Short mmCIF file of C-alpha atoms in Angstrom, two decimals:
data_model
loop_
_atom_site.label_atom_id
_atom_site.label_comp_id
_atom_site.label_asym_id
_atom_site.label_seq_id
_atom_site.Cartn_x
_atom_site.Cartn_y
_atom_site.Cartn_z
CA MET A 52 0.00 0.00 0.00
CA ALA A 53 1.29 3.45 -0.93
CA ARG A 54 0.52 6.77 0.67
CA ILE A 55 -0.53 9.11 -2.13
CA ALA A 56 -0.84 12.88 -1.84
CA TYR A 57 -3.37 14.07 -4.43
CA VAL A 58 -2.98 17.82 -5.06
CA CYS A 59 -5.64 19.96 -6.76
CA ALA A 60 -4.62 23.58 -6.26
CA ASP A 61 -7.03 24.89 -8.91
CA ALA A 62 -9.86 26.85 -7.25
CA GLY A 63 -11.86 26.32 -10.46
CA VAL A 64 -12.02 22.58 -9.78
CA PRO A 65 -14.13 21.85 -6.69
CA VAL A 66 -12.99 18.35 -5.77
CA PHE A 67 -16.44 17.32 -4.54
CA GLY A 68 -18.35 19.28 -7.19
CA THR A 69 -20.33 18.19 -10.25
CA LYS A 70 -18.11 19.48 -13.09
CA GLY A 71 -16.37 17.00 -15.34
CA ALA A 72 -13.02 17.99 -13.80
CA SER A 73 -14.49 17.34 -10.35
CA VAL A 74 -15.76 13.91 -11.41
CA HIS A 75 -12.29 13.16 -12.75
CA VAL A 76 -10.72 13.92 -9.36
CA GLN A 77 -13.28 11.79 -7.52
CA GLU A 78 -12.92 8.81 -9.84
CA ILE A 79 -9.11 8.76 -9.69
CA VAL A 80 -9.26 8.95 -5.89
CA ARG A 81 -11.81 6.10 -5.81
CA ALA A 82 -9.72 3.95 -8.13
CA PHE A 83 -6.57 4.49 -6.07
CA GLY A 84 -8.58 3.56 -2.99
CA ARG A 85 -9.89 0.35 -4.57
CA MET A 86 -6.28 -0.61 -5.26
CA GLY A 87 -5.66 -0.45 -1.51
CA HIS A 88 -3.75 2.83 -1.40
CA ASP A 89 -4.09 5.54 1.24
CA ILE A 90 -5.03 8.88 -0.34
CA THR A 91 -4.84 12.38 1.17
CA LEU A 92 -6.37 15.27 -0.76
CA PHE A 93 -4.91 18.77 -0.82
CA ALA A 94 -7.48 21.04 -2.45
CA ALA A 95 -8.11 24.75 -2.97
CA ARG A 96 -11.86 24.19 -3.16
CA ARG A 97 -14.04 21.43 -1.75
CA GLY A 98 -17.26 22.27 -3.58
CA GLY A 99 -19.69 20.69 -1.13
CA GLU A 100 -19.88 17.43 0.75
CA PRO A 101 -18.19 14.28 -0.56
CA ALA A 102 -20.11 11.22 -1.67
CA ASP A 103 -20.52 8.58 1.01
CA ASP A 104 -17.66 6.46 -0.28
CA LEU A 105 -15.25 9.43 -0.16
CA ARG A 106 -16.09 10.72 3.32
CA GLU A 107 -13.12 8.97 4.93
CA VAL A 108 -10.59 10.58 2.58
CA PRO A 109 -8.65 13.26 4.51
CA VAL A 110 -8.87 16.69 2.87
CA HIS A 111 -6.53 19.57 3.67
CA SER A 112 -7.71 22.94 2.41
CA LEU A 113 -5.32 25.17 0.48
CA PRO A 114 -5.73 28.94 0.28
CA ALA A 115 -8.18 29.92 -2.43
CA PRO A 116 -7.45 33.20 -4.27
CA PRO A 117 -9.64 36.14 -3.28
CA LYS A 118 -12.44 37.30 -5.52
CA GLY A 119 -12.04 40.49 -7.47
CA ASP A 120 -9.08 41.90 -9.38
CA PRO A 121 -7.62 39.24 -11.72
CA ALA A 122 -4.01 40.37 -11.20
CA MET A 123 -4.42 40.14 -7.44
CA ARG A 124 -5.98 36.68 -7.75
CA GLU A 125 -3.07 35.47 -9.85
CA ARG A 126 -0.49 36.76 -7.35
CA ALA A 127 -2.38 35.14 -4.48
CA ALA A 128 -2.57 31.80 -6.31
CA LEU A 129 1.18 31.90 -6.91
CA ALA A 130 1.86 32.75 -3.27
CA ALA A 131 -0.26 29.75 -2.18
CA ASN A 132 2.62 27.48 -3.21
CA ARG A 133 4.21 28.19 0.17
CA SER A 134 1.13 26.90 1.98
CA LEU A 135 1.04 23.77 -0.17
CA ARG A 136 4.67 23.00 0.49
CA ARG A 137 4.15 23.40 4.26
CA ALA A 138 1.01 21.25 4.17
CA LEU A 139 2.74 18.42 2.34
CA ALA A 140 5.65 18.48 4.78
CA ARG A 141 3.32 18.58 7.78
CA HIS A 142 1.06 15.73 6.70
CA GLY A 143 3.70 13.39 5.14
CA SER A 144 5.43 11.13 4.73
CA PHE A 145 4.13 10.17 1.31
CA ASP A 146 5.24 7.62 -1.24
CA VAL A 147 3.81 9.39 -4.31
CA VAL A 148 2.70 12.93 -5.12
CA TYR A 149 -0.02 13.08 -7.77
CA GLU A 150 -0.93 16.60 -8.89
CA ARG A 151 -3.59 17.86 -11.27
CA TYR A 152 -1.81 20.59 -13.21
CA SER A 153 -3.16 24.03 -12.38
CA LEU A 154 -2.11 27.39 -13.69
CA TRP A 155 -0.08 28.65 -10.72
CA SER A 156 0.89 25.53 -8.76
CA HIS A 157 4.38 24.04 -8.73
CA ALA A 158 4.98 23.18 -5.07
CA GLY A 159 3.51 19.68 -5.09
CA ILE A 160 5.65 18.25 -7.88
CA GLU A 161 8.73 20.12 -6.66
CA PHE A 162 8.14 18.76 -3.14
CA ALA A 163 8.21 15.27 -4.64
CA ARG A 164 11.44 16.03 -6.49
CA ARG A 165 13.08 17.39 -3.35
CA GLU A 166 12.05 14.32 -1.34
CA GLY A 167 13.12 11.85 -4.02
CA LEU A 168 9.51 10.67 -4.58
CA PRO A 169 7.66 9.95 -7.81
CA GLY A 170 5.88 13.16 -8.81
CA LEU A 171 3.12 12.46 -11.34
CA LEU A 172 1.60 15.47 -13.08
CA GLU A 173 -1.79 15.03 -14.73
CA VAL A 174 -2.24 17.58 -17.55
CA ASN A 175 -5.76 18.06 -18.85
CA ALA A 176 -5.35 21.21 -20.96
CA PRO A 177 -2.93 23.95 -22.06
CA LEU A 178 -4.17 26.11 -19.19
CA ALA A 179 -2.43 29.39 -20.01
CA LEU A 180 -3.83 29.32 -23.55
CA GLU A 181 -7.28 28.38 -22.25
CA GLN A 182 -7.27 31.08 -19.58
CA ALA A 183 -6.14 33.78 -22.00
CA ARG A 184 -8.65 32.74 -24.65
CA HIS A 185 -11.76 32.22 -22.57
CA ARG A 186 -11.24 34.21 -19.37
CA THR A 187 -8.56 36.69 -18.22
CA LEU A 188 -4.84 36.13 -17.82
CA VAL A 189 -2.82 39.14 -16.70
CA HIS A 190 0.57 37.58 -15.95
CA ARG A 191 0.94 35.30 -19.01
CA ALA A 192 4.74 35.13 -18.85
CA ALA A 193 4.60 34.11 -15.18
CA ALA A 194 2.07 31.36 -15.96
CA ASP A 195 4.33 30.04 -18.71
CA ARG A 196 7.28 30.01 -16.28
CA VAL A 197 5.23 27.99 -13.76
CA ALA A 198 4.36 25.51 -16.50
CA GLN A 199 8.00 25.06 -17.51
CA ARG A 200 8.99 24.70 -13.88
CA VAL A 201 6.46 22.02 -13.01
CA PHE A 202 6.90 20.13 -16.30
CA ALA A 203 10.63 19.97 -15.71
CA ALA A 204 10.23 18.69 -12.13
CA ALA A 205 7.73 15.89 -12.83
CA THR A 206 8.80 12.26 -12.86
CA ALA A 207 6.05 11.67 -15.43
CA LEU A 208 3.62 13.87 -17.33
CA ILE A 209 0.21 12.27 -17.88
CA ALA A 210 -1.66 13.67 -20.86
CA VAL A 211 -5.37 12.84 -21.04
CA SER A 212 -5.55 13.04 -24.82
CA PRO A 213 -3.32 13.05 -27.91
CA GLY A 214 -4.01 16.79 -28.20
CA VAL A 215 -2.56 17.40 -24.74
CA THR A 216 0.36 15.13 -25.60
CA THR A 217 1.15 17.32 -28.63
CA TYR A 218 0.93 20.45 -26.49
CA LEU A 219 3.36 19.02 -23.92
CA ARG A 220 5.83 17.90 -26.57
CA ASN A 221 5.86 21.36 -28.05
CA ALA A 222 5.90 23.19 -24.70
CA CYS A 223 8.63 21.09 -23.11
CA PRO A 224 10.71 19.15 -25.70
CA ALA A 225 13.13 18.00 -23.01
CA ALA A 226 10.31 16.06 -21.34
CA VAL A 227 9.32 13.96 -24.38
CA ASP A 228 10.47 10.70 -22.79
CA ARG A 229 8.43 11.44 -19.67
CA ILE A 230 5.10 12.15 -21.45
CA HIS A 231 2.48 9.39 -21.34
CA THR A 232 -1.01 9.49 -22.87
CA ILE A 233 -3.63 7.96 -20.56
CA PRO A 234 -7.20 8.84 -21.57
CA ASN A 235 -10.09 9.36 -19.19
CA GLY A 236 -12.33 6.52 -18.08
CA VAL A 237 -15.61 5.40 -16.65
CA ASP A 238 -16.78 3.46 -13.57
CA PRO A 239 -18.62 0.32 -14.72
CA ALA A 240 -20.33 0.00 -11.32
CA ARG A 241 -22.33 3.17 -12.04
CA PHE A 242 -23.80 1.56 -15.20
CA PRO A 243 -24.84 -1.98 -14.17
CA ALA A 244 -25.48 -4.55 -16.87
CA GLU A 245 -28.96 -5.42 -15.64
CA ARG A 246 -30.06 -1.87 -16.36
CA PHE A 247 -28.04 -0.69 -19.33
CA GLU A 248 -27.52 -3.75 -21.49
CA ARG A 249 -30.31 -4.10 -24.06
CA ARG A 250 -31.82 -0.86 -22.77
CA PRO A 251 -35.06 -0.16 -24.64
CA GLY A 252 -34.42 3.57 -24.91
CA ALA A 253 -36.67 6.36 -23.75
CA GLY A 254 -38.34 6.60 -27.16
CA SER A 255 -39.87 3.15 -26.81
CA ASN A 256 -42.20 4.50 -24.12
CA GLY A 257 -42.36 8.18 -24.95
CA PRO A 258 -40.93 10.93 -27.15
CA PHE A 259 -37.59 10.44 -28.90
CA THR A 260 -35.09 12.18 -26.61
CA ILE A 261 -31.80 13.74 -27.67
CA GLY A 262 -29.43 14.28 -24.76
CA PHE A 263 -26.41 16.33 -23.77
CA LEU A 264 -24.37 16.01 -20.57
CA GLY A 265 -21.80 18.48 -19.30
CA THR A 266 -20.98 21.97 -18.18
CA LEU A 267 -22.60 24.43 -20.56
CA LYS A 268 -19.51 26.19 -21.91
CA PRO A 269 -19.03 28.12 -25.17
CA TRP A 270 -16.64 25.48 -26.57
CA HIS A 271 -19.19 22.67 -26.26
CA GLY A 272 -21.08 23.56 -29.45
CA LEU A 273 -24.48 23.95 -27.84
CA ASP A 274 -25.55 26.61 -30.34
CA VAL A 275 -25.13 24.05 -33.14
CA LEU A 276 -27.08 21.49 -31.15
CA MET A 277 -29.96 23.93 -30.63
CA ASP A 278 -29.96 24.83 -34.32
CA ALA A 279 -30.12 21.14 -35.32
CA PHE A 280 -32.87 20.47 -32.76
CA VAL A 281 -34.99 23.37 -34.08
CA ARG A 282 -34.86 21.80 -37.55
CA LEU A 283 -35.73 18.31 -36.30
CA HIS A 284 -38.56 19.57 -34.10
CA ALA A 285 -40.14 21.28 -37.09
CA GLU A 286 -40.34 17.86 -38.74
CA THR A 287 -41.30 15.84 -35.63
CA PRO A 288 -42.92 18.04 -32.98
CA ASP A 289 -42.95 15.37 -30.26
CA ILE A 290 -39.14 14.95 -29.98
CA ARG A 291 -37.38 16.29 -26.90
CA LEU A 292 -33.99 17.76 -25.98
CA LEU A 293 -32.65 16.93 -22.52
CA VAL A 294 -29.66 19.04 -21.33
CA VAL A 295 -28.06 17.69 -18.15
CA GLY A 296 -25.77 20.25 -16.54
CA ASP A 297 -25.36 23.94 -15.91
CA GLY A 298 -23.05 26.73 -16.95
CA PRO A 299 -22.72 30.10 -18.69
CA GLN A 300 -24.53 28.99 -21.86
CA ARG A 301 -27.72 28.09 -20.04
CA GLU A 302 -29.30 31.49 -20.62
CA SER A 303 -28.64 31.40 -24.38
CA ILE A 304 -30.20 27.91 -24.61
CA GLU A 305 -33.27 29.05 -22.68
CA SER A 306 -33.53 32.18 -24.85
CA ALA A 307 -33.34 30.10 -28.04
CA ALA A 308 -36.05 27.75 -26.73
CA ILE A 309 -38.34 30.71 -25.98
CA ARG A 310 -37.60 32.34 -29.33
CA HIS A 311 -38.53 29.19 -31.26
CA GLY A 312 -41.49 28.24 -29.06
CA LEU A 313 -39.76 25.14 -27.71
CA THR A 314 -39.93 25.64 -23.96
CA SER A 315 -42.02 22.51 -23.56
CA ALA A 316 -39.63 20.47 -25.72
CA VAL A 317 -36.32 21.51 -24.11
CA HIS A 318 -35.57 20.48 -20.53
CA LEU A 319 -32.52 21.78 -18.66
CA THR A 320 -31.84 19.98 -15.39
CA GLY A 321 -29.23 22.35 -13.96
CA ALA A 322 -26.25 20.88 -12.14
CA VAL A 323 -26.73 17.30 -10.98
CA ALA A 324 -24.65 15.15 -8.65
CA PRO A 325 -22.46 12.55 -10.38
CA SER A 326 -24.47 9.80 -8.71
CA GLN A 327 -27.57 11.03 -10.57
CA VAL A 328 -25.99 11.07 -14.02
CA PRO A 329 -26.80 7.44 -14.94
CA ASP A 330 -30.49 8.04 -14.21
CA TRP A 331 -30.56 11.00 -16.57
CA LEU A 332 -28.65 9.16 -19.29
CA TYR A 333 -31.15 6.34 -19.06
CA ARG A 334 -33.86 8.79 -20.22
CA MET A 335 -32.07 9.55 -23.49
CA ASP A 336 -32.24 7.75 -26.83
CA VAL A 337 -29.11 9.33 -28.32
CA ALA A 338 -26.40 11.50 -26.82
CA VAL A 339 -24.50 14.35 -28.44
CA ALA A 340 -21.05 15.88 -28.02
CA PRO A 341 -21.22 18.70 -30.60
CA TYR A 342 -17.74 20.19 -30.27
CA PRO A 343 -16.86 23.03 -32.69
CA GLY A 344 -14.00 22.75 -35.16
CA LEU A 345 -11.20 23.93 -32.89
CA ALA A 346 -7.79 23.79 -34.57
CA ASP A 347 -6.08 22.83 -31.31
CA PHE A 348 -8.72 20.44 -29.93
CA TYR A 349 -7.30 18.73 -26.86
CA PHE A 350 -10.30 17.41 -24.91
CA SER A 351 -10.75 13.89 -23.57
CA PRO A 352 -14.49 14.11 -22.95
CA LEU A 353 -15.76 12.23 -19.92
CA LYS A 354 -19.25 12.62 -21.32
CA ILE A 355 -18.53 10.38 -24.30
CA HIS A 356 -17.27 7.57 -22.09
CA GLU A 357 -20.34 7.88 -19.88
CA TYR A 358 -22.66 7.96 -22.91
CA MET A 359 -21.09 4.71 -24.09
CA ALA A 360 -21.29 3.06 -20.68
CA ALA A 361 -24.99 3.86 -20.69
CA ALA A 362 -25.28 2.04 -24.06
CA LEU A 363 -26.23 5.24 -25.84
CA PRO A 364 -25.37 5.75 -29.51
CA VAL A 365 -23.06 8.77 -29.63
CA VAL A 366 -23.18 11.57 -32.18
CA THR A 367 -20.09 13.77 -32.11
CA SER A 368 -18.14 16.03 -34.39
CA ARG A 369 -15.15 14.84 -36.38
CA VAL A 370 -12.57 16.96 -34.58
CA GLY A 371 -9.30 16.23 -32.81
CA ASP A 372 -8.96 12.54 -32.02
CA LEU A 373 -12.69 11.95 -31.48
CA ASP A 374 -12.71 9.67 -34.51
CA ARG A 375 -10.52 7.34 -32.43
CA VAL A 376 -12.90 7.53 -29.46
CA VAL A 377 -16.07 7.09 -31.54
CA GLU A 378 -15.82 4.78 -34.53
CA HIS A 379 -18.23 5.96 -37.21
CA GLY A 380 -20.94 3.39 -37.88
CA VAL A 381 -19.65 1.09 -35.11
CA THR A 382 -20.06 2.92 -31.78
CA GLY A 383 -21.66 6.11 -32.99
CA LEU A 384 -21.92 8.62 -35.80
CA LEU A 385 -19.51 11.42 -36.73
CA TYR A 386 -20.36 14.63 -38.57
CA ASP A 387 -18.43 17.68 -39.73
CA PRO A 388 -18.15 20.24 -36.92
CA ASP A 389 -20.14 23.48 -36.89
CA ASP A 390 -22.68 22.04 -39.35
CA PRO A 391 -26.20 21.88 -37.87
CA PHE A 392 -27.54 20.31 -41.06
CA ALA A 393 -25.07 17.40 -40.75
CA LEU A 394 -25.82 17.01 -37.05
CA ALA A 395 -29.56 16.99 -37.75
CA ALA A 396 -29.06 14.37 -40.45
CA ALA A 397 -27.18 12.06 -38.08
CA LEU A 398 -29.81 12.47 -35.40
CA ARG A 399 -32.60 11.93 -37.92
CA GLN A 400 -30.98 8.68 -39.05
CA LEU A 401 -30.89 7.39 -35.47
CA GLN A 402 -34.39 8.63 -34.75
CA HIS A 403 -35.81 6.47 -37.50
CA ASP A 404 -33.64 3.37 -36.96
CA PRO A 405 -34.06 1.83 -33.46
CA ARG A 406 -32.02 -1.22 -34.43
CA LEU A 407 -29.07 0.98 -35.41
CA ARG A 408 -29.37 2.83 -32.09
CA GLN A 409 -29.26 -0.44 -30.17
CA ARG A 410 -26.35 -1.84 -32.19
CA LEU A 411 -24.21 1.30 -31.82
CA GLY A 412 -25.04 1.63 -28.14
CA ALA A 413 -24.21 -1.99 -27.33
CA ALA A 414 -20.89 -1.79 -29.22
CA GLY A 415 -19.95 1.44 -27.50
CA ARG A 416 -20.70 -0.03 -24.09
CA ARG A 417 -18.57 -3.13 -24.77
CA ASN A 418 -15.71 -0.97 -26.01
CA VAL A 419 -15.60 1.51 -23.14
CA LEU A 420 -16.00 -1.04 -20.37
CA ARG A 421 -13.21 -3.17 -21.86
CA GLN A 422 -10.73 -0.38 -22.52
CA HIS A 423 -11.55 2.59 -20.33
CA ALA A 424 -12.50 1.49 -16.81
CA TRP A 425 -11.10 3.84 -14.15
CA ASP A 426 -9.33 0.97 -12.40
CA ALA A 427 -7.29 0.33 -15.54
CA VAL A 428 -6.56 4.06 -15.84
CA ALA A 429 -5.35 4.23 -12.24
CA ALA A 430 -3.21 1.12 -12.65
CA GLY A 431 -1.60 2.63 -15.75
CA ILE A 432 -0.89 5.83 -13.82
CA LEU A 433 0.75 4.09 -10.89
CA ARG A 434 2.90 1.93 -13.14
CA LEU A 435 4.72 5.17 -13.93
CA THR A 436 5.98 5.32 -10.34
CA ASN A 437 8.34 2.45 -11.22
CA GLN A 438 10.46 4.84 -13.19
CA GLU A 439 13.74 5.92 -11.69
CA PRO A 440 12.82 8.33 -8.87
CA GLN A 441 14.08 11.87 -8.89
CA ARG A 442 17.14 12.57 -6.77
CA LYS A 443 16.69 15.00 -3.90
CA SER A 444 17.35 18.49 -5.11
CA ALA A 445 18.73 21.39 -3.12
CA ALA A 446 17.41 23.78 -5.78
CA TYR A 447 13.84 23.56 -4.54
CA THR A 448 12.29 26.99 -3.92
CA ALA A 449 8.83 28.21 -3.06
#
């Protein structure tokens, strides 16, 4: 049994929240626990109460940046490295430090390097680029320096998708031999066979239901989904759109539904607990991941794995490496991104072919449970600790 320090210093990722990033944290912690390891969480934001099976996991709170001025927040997040270093030293000794890369955090991985421990850095996105593009980033050069610092210190860099792998290779060429691509996963126990194999689909007992799961962000292509749904609803007025999640695009979806007279056909659940997700997926007939045609697509969508585990046929855009995740005509259907006509055509095909829906859904479920269970993901991660450990370094600074 190993003692693992899991570090999430990103205040935008509540470790017990409902966001996809939050679910990722919870599932990795669960999988480490099922392997018999002892996990301690260090987190900038709890985000509510843990699920029952995570209540015994110790959680040490890190300073969260104050609200208000972005420059001040960035400086406070950088200064929080001192608190993280002290917390790790106080609550050790650990055998492994596992850190979710965040924009301003370097202390966890550098602590591991100083102590001669494996320091595993999970990288989910090019955060500086993402922050500058979608939010506000005042100290861009400082964020880039933190990235170089933490990438250099890590025993292994874990990229969740080929897009992230490419980013890391370009950002830190010296680390190429330490970069490993380990995609996201799914927990089979949340999608039991007796319920999700040979599922009849919601449309067998009611209206044909198109579903979306996730945080409602601008880069999730929800405008294209709404446009496609408007076209389909004009042809078949009894179809429904079920949107499971919450986020900044909720108002635009609601406005579009009102504008097109579809308030009774579009249902938005708001944020739901991860434990409730399977119940909502069970109510869908098809599930959509309508990502736009981003040139630097780097996502490893949890939603697609959960769609497949629920035996749902997946419709997603042909962008990034999604054509490796969803095999066209085998586990789902692909369409050209940003094209509501093509999305509507794919959904129309599935609407009128229940056998195709069942075949794609069953194949997707078999594929994801065989290749992408969280236990296999966690085992692959911890195999990286067998690499030669870092030597203790006197160059460690806070």
